[in-house]
XYZ file of C-alpha atoms in Angstrom:
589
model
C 59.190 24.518 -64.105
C 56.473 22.729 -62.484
C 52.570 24.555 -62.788
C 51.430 26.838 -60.179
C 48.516 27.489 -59.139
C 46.822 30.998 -59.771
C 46.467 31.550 -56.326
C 50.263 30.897 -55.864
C 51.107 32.952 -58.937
C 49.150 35.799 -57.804
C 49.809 36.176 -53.737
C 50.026 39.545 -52.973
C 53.966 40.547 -52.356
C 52.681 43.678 -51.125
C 50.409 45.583 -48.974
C 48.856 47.007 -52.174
C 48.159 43.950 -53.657
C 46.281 42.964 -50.996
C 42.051 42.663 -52.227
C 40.165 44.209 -48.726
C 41.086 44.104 -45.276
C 42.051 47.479 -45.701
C 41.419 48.146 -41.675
C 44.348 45.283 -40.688
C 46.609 46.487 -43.869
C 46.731 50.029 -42.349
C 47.147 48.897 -38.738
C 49.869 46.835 -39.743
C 51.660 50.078 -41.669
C 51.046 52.169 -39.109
C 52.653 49.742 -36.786
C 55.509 49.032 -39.344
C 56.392 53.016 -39.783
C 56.416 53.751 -36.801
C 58.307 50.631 -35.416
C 55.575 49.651 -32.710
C 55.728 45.756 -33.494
C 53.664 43.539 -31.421
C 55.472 40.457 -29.683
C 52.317 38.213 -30.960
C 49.511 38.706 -33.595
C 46.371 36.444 -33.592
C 44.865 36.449 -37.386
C 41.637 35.056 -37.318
C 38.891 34.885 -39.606
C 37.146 32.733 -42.989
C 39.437 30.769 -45.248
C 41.150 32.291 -48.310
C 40.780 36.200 -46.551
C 44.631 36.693 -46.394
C 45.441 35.376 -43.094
C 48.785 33.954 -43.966
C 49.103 36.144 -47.085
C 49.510 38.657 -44.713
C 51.590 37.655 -42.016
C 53.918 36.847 -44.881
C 53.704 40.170 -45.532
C 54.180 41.289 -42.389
C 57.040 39.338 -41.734
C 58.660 40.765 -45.101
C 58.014 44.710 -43.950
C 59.526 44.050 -40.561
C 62.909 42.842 -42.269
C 62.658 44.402 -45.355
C 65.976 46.812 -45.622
C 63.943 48.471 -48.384
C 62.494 52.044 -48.680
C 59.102 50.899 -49.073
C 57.864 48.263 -46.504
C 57.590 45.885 -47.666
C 59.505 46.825 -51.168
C 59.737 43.042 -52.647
C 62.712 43.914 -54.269
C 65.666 43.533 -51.332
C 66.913 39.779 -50.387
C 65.075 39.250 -47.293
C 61.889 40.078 -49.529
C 62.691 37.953 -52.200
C 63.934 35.116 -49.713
C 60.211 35.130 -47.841
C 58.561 35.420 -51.137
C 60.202 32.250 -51.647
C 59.964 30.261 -48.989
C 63.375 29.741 -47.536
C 64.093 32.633 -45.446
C 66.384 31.421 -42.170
C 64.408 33.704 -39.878
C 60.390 33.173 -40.733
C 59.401 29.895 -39.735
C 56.069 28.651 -40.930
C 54.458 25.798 -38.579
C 51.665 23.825 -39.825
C 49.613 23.377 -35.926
C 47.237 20.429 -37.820
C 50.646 18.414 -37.954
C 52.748 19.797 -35.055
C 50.319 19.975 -32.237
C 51.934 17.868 -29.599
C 54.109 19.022 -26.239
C 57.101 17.855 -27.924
C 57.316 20.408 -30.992
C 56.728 23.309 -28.759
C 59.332 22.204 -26.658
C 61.440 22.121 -29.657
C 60.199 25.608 -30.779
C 60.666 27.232 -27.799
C 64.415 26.158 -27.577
C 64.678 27.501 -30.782
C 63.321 31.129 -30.136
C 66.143 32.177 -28.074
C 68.589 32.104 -30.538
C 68.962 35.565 -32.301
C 67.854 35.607 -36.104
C 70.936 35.194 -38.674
C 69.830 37.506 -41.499
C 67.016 39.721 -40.728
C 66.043 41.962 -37.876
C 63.400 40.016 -36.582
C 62.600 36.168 -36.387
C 59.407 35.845 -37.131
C 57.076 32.544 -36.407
C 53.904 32.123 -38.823
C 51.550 29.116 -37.119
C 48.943 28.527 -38.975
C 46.155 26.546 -38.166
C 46.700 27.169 -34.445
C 43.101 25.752 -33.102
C 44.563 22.380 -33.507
C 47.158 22.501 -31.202
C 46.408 20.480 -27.993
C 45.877 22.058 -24.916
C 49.531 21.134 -22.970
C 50.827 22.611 -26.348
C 48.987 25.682 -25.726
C 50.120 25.733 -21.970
C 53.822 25.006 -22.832
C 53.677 27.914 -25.354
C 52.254 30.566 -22.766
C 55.025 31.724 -21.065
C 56.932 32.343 -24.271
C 54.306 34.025 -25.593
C 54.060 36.219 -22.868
C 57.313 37.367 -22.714
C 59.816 36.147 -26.013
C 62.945 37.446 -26.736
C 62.751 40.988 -28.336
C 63.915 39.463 -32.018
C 60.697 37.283 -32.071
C 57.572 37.812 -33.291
C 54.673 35.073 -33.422
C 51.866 35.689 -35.872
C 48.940 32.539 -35.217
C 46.488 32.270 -37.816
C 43.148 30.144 -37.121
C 39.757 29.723 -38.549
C 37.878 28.721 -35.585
C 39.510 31.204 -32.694
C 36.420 30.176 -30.297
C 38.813 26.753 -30.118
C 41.998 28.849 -28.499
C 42.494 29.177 -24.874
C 41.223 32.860 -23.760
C 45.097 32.798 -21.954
C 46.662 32.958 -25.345
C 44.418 35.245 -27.386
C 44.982 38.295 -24.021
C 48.657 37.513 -25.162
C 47.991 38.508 -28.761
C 46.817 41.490 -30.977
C 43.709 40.183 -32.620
C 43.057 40.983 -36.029
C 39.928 39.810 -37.461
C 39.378 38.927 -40.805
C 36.227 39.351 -42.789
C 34.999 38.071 -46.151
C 35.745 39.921 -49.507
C 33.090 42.041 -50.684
C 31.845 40.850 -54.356
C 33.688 44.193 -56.157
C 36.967 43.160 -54.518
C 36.892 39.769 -55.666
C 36.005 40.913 -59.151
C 38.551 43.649 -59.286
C 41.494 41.097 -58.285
C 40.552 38.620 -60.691
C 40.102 40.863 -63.548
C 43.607 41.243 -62.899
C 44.276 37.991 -62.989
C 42.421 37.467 -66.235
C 43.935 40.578 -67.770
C 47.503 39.633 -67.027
C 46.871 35.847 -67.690
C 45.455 36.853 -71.458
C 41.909 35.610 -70.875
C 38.335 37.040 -71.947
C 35.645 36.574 -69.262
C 32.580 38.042 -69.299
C 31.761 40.330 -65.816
C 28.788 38.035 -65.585
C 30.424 35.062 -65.494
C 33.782 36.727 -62.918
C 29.966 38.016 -60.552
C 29.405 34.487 -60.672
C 32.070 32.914 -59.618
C 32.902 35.652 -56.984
C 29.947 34.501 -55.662
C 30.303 31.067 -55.379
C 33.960 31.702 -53.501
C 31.593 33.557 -50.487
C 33.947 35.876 -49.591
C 37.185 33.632 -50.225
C 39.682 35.304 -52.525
C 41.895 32.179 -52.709
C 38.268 30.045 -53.472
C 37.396 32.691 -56.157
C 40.714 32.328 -57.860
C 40.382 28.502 -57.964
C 37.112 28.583 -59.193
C 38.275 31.147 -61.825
C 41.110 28.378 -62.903
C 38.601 25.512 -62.713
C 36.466 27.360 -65.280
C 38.954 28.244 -67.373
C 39.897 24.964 -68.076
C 36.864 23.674 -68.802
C 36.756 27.152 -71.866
C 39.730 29.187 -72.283
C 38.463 31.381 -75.164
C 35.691 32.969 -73.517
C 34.582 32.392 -70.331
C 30.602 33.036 -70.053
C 27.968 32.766 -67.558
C 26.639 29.733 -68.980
C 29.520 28.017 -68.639
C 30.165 28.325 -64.726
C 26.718 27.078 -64.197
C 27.092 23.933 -66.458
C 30.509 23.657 -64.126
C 28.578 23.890 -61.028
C 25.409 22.868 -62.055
C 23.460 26.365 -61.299
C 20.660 27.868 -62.738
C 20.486 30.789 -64.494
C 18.466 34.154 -62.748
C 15.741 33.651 -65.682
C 15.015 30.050 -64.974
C 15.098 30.722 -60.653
C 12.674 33.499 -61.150
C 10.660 31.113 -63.938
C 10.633 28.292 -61.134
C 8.995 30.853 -58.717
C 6.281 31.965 -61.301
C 5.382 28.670 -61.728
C 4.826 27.495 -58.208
C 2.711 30.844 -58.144
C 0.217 28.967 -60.548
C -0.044 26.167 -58.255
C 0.994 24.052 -61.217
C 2.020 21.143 -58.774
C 2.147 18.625 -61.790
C 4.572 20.912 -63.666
C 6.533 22.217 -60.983
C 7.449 18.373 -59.908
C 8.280 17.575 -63.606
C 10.778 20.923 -63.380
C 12.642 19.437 -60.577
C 12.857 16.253 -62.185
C 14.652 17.841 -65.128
C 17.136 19.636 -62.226
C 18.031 16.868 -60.991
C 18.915 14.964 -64.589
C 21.093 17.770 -64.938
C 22.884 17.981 -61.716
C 21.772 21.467 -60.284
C 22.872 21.551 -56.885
C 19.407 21.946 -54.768
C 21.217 23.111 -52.019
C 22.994 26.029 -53.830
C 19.363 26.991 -56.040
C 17.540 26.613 -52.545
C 19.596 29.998 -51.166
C 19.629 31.671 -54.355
C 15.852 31.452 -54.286
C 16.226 32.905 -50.901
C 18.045 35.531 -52.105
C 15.594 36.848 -55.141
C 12.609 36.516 -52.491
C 14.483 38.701 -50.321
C 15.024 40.981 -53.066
C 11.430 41.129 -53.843
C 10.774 42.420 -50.301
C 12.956 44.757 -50.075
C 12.252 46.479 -53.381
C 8.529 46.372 -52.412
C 9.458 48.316 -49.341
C 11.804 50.706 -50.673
C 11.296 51.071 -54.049
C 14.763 51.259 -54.286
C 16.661 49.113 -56.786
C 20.556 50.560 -55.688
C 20.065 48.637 -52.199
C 19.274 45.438 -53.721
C 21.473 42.184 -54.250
C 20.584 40.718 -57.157
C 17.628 41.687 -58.993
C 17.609 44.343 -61.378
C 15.209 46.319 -62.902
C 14.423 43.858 -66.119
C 13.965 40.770 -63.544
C 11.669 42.695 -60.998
C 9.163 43.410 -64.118
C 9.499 39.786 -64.454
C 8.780 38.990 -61.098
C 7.460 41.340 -58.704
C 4.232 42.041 -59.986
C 3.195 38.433 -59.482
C 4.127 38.089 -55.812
C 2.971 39.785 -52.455
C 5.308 41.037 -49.296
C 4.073 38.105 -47.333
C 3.970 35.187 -49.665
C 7.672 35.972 -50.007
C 8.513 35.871 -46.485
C 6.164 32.235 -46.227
C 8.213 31.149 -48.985
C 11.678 31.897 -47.495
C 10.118 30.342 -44.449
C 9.338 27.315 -46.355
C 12.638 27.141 -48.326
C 15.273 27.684 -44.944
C 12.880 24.742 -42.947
C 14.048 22.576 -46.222
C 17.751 24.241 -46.233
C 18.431 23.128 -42.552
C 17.224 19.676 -43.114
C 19.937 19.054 -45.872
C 22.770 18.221 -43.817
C 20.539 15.369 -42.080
C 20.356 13.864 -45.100
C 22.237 12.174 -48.356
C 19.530 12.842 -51.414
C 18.481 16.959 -50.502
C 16.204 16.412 -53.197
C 13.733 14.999 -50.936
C 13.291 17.952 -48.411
C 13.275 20.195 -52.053
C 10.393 18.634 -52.931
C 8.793 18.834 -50.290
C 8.957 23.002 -50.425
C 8.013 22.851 -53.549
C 4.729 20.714 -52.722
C 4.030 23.291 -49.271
C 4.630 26.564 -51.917
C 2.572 25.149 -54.558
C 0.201 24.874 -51.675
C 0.610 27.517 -50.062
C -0.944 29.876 -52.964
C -4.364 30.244 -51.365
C -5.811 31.700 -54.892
C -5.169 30.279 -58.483
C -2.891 32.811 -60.617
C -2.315 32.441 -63.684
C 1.294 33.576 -64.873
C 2.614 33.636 -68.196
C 6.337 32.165 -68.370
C 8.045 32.986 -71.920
C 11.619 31.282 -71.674
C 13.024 29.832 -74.490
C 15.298 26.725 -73.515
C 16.485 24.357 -76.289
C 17.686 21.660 -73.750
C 15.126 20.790 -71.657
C 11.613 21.287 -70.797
C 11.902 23.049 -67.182
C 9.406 26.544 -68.107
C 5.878 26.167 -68.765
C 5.164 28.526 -71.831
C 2.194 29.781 -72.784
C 1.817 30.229 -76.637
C -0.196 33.018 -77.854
C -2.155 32.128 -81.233
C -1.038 34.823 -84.117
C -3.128 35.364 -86.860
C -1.752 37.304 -89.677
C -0.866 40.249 -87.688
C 2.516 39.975 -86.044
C 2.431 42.499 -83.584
C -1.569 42.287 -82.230
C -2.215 40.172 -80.336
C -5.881 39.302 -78.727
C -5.573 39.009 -75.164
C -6.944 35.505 -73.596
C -9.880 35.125 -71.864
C -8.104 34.426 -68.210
C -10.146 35.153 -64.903
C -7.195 36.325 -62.690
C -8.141 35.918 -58.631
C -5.221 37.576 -56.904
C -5.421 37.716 -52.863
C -6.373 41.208 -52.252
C -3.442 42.793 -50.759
C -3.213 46.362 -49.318
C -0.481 48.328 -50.790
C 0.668 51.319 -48.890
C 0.899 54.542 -50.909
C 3.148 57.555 -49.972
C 1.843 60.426 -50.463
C 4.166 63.444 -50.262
C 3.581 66.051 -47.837
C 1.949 69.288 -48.873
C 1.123 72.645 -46.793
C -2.106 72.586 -44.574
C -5.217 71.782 -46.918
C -8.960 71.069 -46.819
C -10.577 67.690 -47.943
C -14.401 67.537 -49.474
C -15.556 64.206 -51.403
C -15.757 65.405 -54.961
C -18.672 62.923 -56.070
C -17.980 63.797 -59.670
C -14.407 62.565 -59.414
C -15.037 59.204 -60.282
C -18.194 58.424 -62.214
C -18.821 55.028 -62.868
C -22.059 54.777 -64.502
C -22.507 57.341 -67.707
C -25.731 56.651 -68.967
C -25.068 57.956 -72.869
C -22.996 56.211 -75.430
C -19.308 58.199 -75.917
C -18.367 58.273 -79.167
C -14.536 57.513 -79.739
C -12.769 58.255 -83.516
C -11.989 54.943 -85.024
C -8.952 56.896 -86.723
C -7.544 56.848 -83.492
C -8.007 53.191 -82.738
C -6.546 52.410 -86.184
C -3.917 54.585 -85.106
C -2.502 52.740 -82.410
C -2.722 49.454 -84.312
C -0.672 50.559 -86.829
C 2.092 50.941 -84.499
C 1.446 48.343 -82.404
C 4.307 46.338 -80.879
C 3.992 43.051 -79.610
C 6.988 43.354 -76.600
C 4.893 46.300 -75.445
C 1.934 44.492 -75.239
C 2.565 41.583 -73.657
C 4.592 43.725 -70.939
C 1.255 45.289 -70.309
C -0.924 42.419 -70.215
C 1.555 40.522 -68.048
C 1.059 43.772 -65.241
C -2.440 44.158 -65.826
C -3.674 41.769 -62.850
C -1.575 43.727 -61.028
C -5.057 46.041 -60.813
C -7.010 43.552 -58.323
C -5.001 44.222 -55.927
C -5.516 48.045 -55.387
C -9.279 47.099 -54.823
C -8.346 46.798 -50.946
C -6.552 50.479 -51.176
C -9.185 53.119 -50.797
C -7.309 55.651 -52.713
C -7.430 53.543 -56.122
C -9.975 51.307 -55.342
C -12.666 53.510 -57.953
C -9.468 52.941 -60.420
C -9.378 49.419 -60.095
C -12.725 48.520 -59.780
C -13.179 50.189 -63.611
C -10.430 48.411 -64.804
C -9.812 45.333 -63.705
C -12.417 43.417 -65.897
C -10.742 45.130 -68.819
C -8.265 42.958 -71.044
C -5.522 45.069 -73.013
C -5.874 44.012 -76.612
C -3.217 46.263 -78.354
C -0.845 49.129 -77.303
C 2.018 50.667 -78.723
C 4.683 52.869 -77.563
C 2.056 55.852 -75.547
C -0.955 54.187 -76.663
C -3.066 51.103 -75.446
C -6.855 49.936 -76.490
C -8.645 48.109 -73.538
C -11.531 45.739 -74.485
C -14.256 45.431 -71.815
C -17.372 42.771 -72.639
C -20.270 45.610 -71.391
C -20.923 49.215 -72.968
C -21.242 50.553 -69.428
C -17.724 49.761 -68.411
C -16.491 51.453 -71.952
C -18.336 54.376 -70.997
C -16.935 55.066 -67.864
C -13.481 54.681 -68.850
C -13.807 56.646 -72.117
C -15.317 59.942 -70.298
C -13.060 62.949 -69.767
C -13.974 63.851 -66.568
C -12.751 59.833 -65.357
C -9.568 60.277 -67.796
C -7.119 62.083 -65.485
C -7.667 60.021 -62.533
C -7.584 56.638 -64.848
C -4.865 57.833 -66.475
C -2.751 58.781 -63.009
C -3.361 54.897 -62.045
C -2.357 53.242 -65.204
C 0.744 54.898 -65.080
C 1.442 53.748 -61.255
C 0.345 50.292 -62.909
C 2.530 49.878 -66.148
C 5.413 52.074 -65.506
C 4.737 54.465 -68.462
C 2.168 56.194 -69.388
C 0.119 55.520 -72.080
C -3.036 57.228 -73.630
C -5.640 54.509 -73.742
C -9.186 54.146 -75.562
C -11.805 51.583 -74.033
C -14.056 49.453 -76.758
C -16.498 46.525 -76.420
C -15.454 43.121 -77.266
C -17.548 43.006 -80.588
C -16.550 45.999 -81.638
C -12.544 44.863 -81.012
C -13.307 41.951 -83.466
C -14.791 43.934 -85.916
C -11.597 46.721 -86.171
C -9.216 43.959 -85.602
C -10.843 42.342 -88.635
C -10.968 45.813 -90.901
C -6.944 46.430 -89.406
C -6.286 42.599 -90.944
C -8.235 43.452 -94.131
C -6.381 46.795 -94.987
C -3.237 45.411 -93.822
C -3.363 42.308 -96.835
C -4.724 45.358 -99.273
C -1.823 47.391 -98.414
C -4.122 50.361 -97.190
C -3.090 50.853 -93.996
C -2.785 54.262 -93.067
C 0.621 56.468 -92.196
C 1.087 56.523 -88.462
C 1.410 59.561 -86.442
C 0.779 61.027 -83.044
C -1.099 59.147 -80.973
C -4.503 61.545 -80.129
C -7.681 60.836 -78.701
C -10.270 62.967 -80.182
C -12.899 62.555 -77.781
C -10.858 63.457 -74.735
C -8.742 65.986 -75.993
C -11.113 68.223 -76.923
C -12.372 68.718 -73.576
C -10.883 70.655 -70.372
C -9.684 67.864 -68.443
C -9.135 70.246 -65.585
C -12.574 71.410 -64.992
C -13.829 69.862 -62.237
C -18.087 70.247 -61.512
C -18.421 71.678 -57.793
C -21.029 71.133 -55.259
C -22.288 74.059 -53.303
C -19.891 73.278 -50.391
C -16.977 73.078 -52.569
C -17.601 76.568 -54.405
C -17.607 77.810 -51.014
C -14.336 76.581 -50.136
C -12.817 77.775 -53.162
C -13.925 81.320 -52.924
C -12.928 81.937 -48.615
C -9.446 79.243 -49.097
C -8.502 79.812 -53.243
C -5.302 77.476 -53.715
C -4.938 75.703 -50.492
C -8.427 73.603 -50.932
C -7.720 70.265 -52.056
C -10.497 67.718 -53.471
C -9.432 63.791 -52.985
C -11.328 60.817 -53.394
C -13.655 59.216 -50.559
């Protein structure tokens, strides 16, 4: 028996069967059951939806002699499953568009069908017919013969006279969602005896863009290209796509306004055949991602990004340099159809975003890729510790942005500056246990780390935001130098600066802000940049003796022997507190 296609193989042969459209399935059942059938149905909508899937379908309930309509089991079902039922007549209106074969239709339609209870006439691709073909069909369609039905399918229905769609029901069809593609070809799969990862089906049910018959060609295209296991990787060598990691990798690195190294990228695209026009609207895509989530803070709504790649990117990118850049990268999109080589409008929005960046950032891109040299990675020099690392001396100018900070609502209160909030200049020397610094770089872990440091410029950009600004301003010239799972050491070059951060009354405020920063919260110890060297040295030096000592809790001796809550009050503030009690409120200036 000659091959079939999967999309062949797998036509629905019921209304069951049938992936979406559920609003035009139960219509159509309604319709069926209660034996209210239309004269003339107009199915319009994207290719591969089920347009002529389901006036098959229809045409096999409304002769089915079955209990269930349609049951797929009776002869007229099996007949129209198969192509050579007497009564449903499928016309192809791209080759039978002329006067003549309507003529010769309607002669046809008045004789009474021979097996089943209806005769049924399925004309796809109606737009094409001419217009006297359209005009010599009206009257028929207006009023056939009770035995007929006509279903017309068509892609473009704007290109059908208005007389002919008033003479139809119109049902139109919209594009699969991404979980009903993915449900109907894990079916497939499943039944065909195939292993595909859900990446790789996500993939491809995106490429099909809402087509199920497109999806399960691509699906069949893939497979024979690796029949064993079907991965992600694979449909993008097929189709020459990136992967998420190297899109959001491209972005970072037109962040750095690394023109030279963003050109060399797309030279290595286009040696491998990535289709610019397909990476151009996924790029799209992740921007839009990255605006929403900044909005919303709300990962559910999103459409591609998830969690792991909005740590990667998000924290390096601002509201409005995403919306330039989709500006920038749909000017370049609707130029590609004027031209043969895309490529050139590509570059172009790469040149305008690497422009665009009105301050220098410096982002570190870690992606490990074996086959070419498309990410700029940034190796950090180890010494003999594995997981310390000593953060590079990089002078991070971010574009101040205002963030806006919701605050939640709370019962009528009164507001006094508390000057002793914040202070940032503590004239003595706090003393800090070493044993807790040693503590922390015992434990320290490298992934940790460098999660942190990549966030920590992050901090410039609440020095526009009144609420944090104090926060920021005593933070952002610190470098992280070590951390571990709760704990983190900051190194700052002046005493002053390690003062302020170390003193209790600053912790709880500090603290608060860091954990808005890095996600987590983390007890942290400030030290000078000589004195960093020297523990890092004394850590390296016990570490080769093997006199490291046993980790435990992380503690900080100098805050937590203090009353963090205690707050000093000025004489307007007592008063407050004694006349108001709970309902008095202190904020920041």
């Amino acid at each position: 028996m000659a091959y079939k296609t999967l999309y062949r193989v797998y036509r629905p042969q019921k209304f069951d069967d049938v992936a979406g459209q559920e609003h035009i399935i139960t219509t159509l059942r309604h319709a069926v059951e209660e034996d209210k059938i239309a004269h003339a149905y107009l199915f319009c909508g994207p290719r591969g939806t089920g347009k002529t899937t389901i006036a098959k379908l229809l045409a096999k309930a409304i002769n089915c002699t079955g209990k269930e309509k349609p049951c797929d089991q009776c002869e007229n079902c099996q007949q129209i499953a198969e192509g050579n039922h007497p009564d449903v007549i499928e016309i192809d209106a791209a080759s039978n568009n002329g006067v003549d074969e309507v003529r010769n239709l309607i002669e046809k339609v008045k004789y009474a069908p021979t097996q089943g209870n209806y005769k049924v006439y399925i004309i796809d691709e109606v737009h094409m017919m001419s217009t006297g073909a359209f005009n010599a069909l009206l009257k028929t369609l207006e009023e056939p013969p009770s035995h007929v039905v006509f279903i017309l399918a068509t892609t473009e229905p704007h290109k059908i006279l208005p007389t002919i769609i008033s003479r139809c029901q119109r049902f139109d069809f919209t594009k699969l969602g991404l979980i009903d593609i993915i449900k109907r070809m894990k079916e497939v799969v499943k039944q065909e005896g195939y292993n595909c990862d859900d990446e790789a089906l996500e993939m491809i049910a995106k490429l099909a863009d809402g087509g199920m018959r497109d999806a399960l060609s691509i699906l069949e295209q893939c497979l024979a290209y690796n029949d064993k296991h079907l991965k992600v990787e694979d449909v993008n060598q097929i189709y020459g796509l990136l992967s998420l990691d190297k899109k959001i990798n491209l972005i970072k690195l037109m962040l750095t306004k690394d023109m030279k190294q963003s050109l060399a990228t797309l030279e290595d695209m286009k040696n491998n055949g990535i289709d610019l026009k397909r990476l151009t609207l996924d790029l799209v895509d992740i921007l839009k991602d990255i605006i929403i989530y900044r909005n919303t803070q709300d990962i559910s709504i999103l459409f591609i990004l998830s969690k792991y790649y909005l740590d990667m990117i998000v924290p390096h990118i601002s509201c409005e340099e995403a919306f330039d850049f989709i500006d920038i990268l749909m000017d370049a999109s609707e130029k590609y159809a004027k031209v043969i080589n895309p490529a050139i409008y590509f570059e172009l929005a790469i040149l305008k975003i690497c422009n665009h960046v009105t301050e220098e950032k410096t982002i570190e891109i870690k992606v490990n890729n074996n086959d070419n040299n498309m990410e700029n990675q940034q190796i950090i020099q180890e010494e003999v510790v594995e997981d310390i690392v000593e953060a590079p001396d990089i002078q991070d100018n971010f574009e101040d942005v205002e963030e806006d900070i919701q605050v939640e609502e709370h019962i009528p209160t009164f507001e006094f500056e508390n000057d002793n909030e914040i202070e940032e200049n503590v004239s003595n020397d706090i003393a800090v246990d070493s044993d807790d610094i040693m503590n922390i770089l015992v434990q320290a872990n490298r992934k940790i780390l460098e999660s942190i440091q990549e966030r920590w410029p992050i901090i410039k950009r609440y020095l526009a935001n009144l609420n944090m600004a104090k926060s920021a301003a005593m933070l952002c010239d610190g470098m992280a130098v070590a951390a571990c799972q709760g704990g983190l050491i900051i190194a700052f070059e002046f005493q002053p600066a390690v003062n302020a951060v170390n003193y209790y009354k600053n912790y709880l405020q500090l603290s608060s802000f860091l954990t808005e920063i890095l996600g987590s919260e983390y007890k942290f110890i400030a030290i000078q940049q000589d004195e960093w060297i020297k523990m890092r040295s004394r850590f390296i030096e016990l570490k080769k003796a093997g006199q490291l000592p046993e980790p435990h809790e992380i503690t900080l001796k100098h805050i937590d022997s203090k009353d963090l809550e205690s707050v000093d009050l000025n004489e307007a503030q007592k008063f407050a507190v004694e006349n108001f009690g709970s309902i008095v409120e202190f904020k920041e200036d």
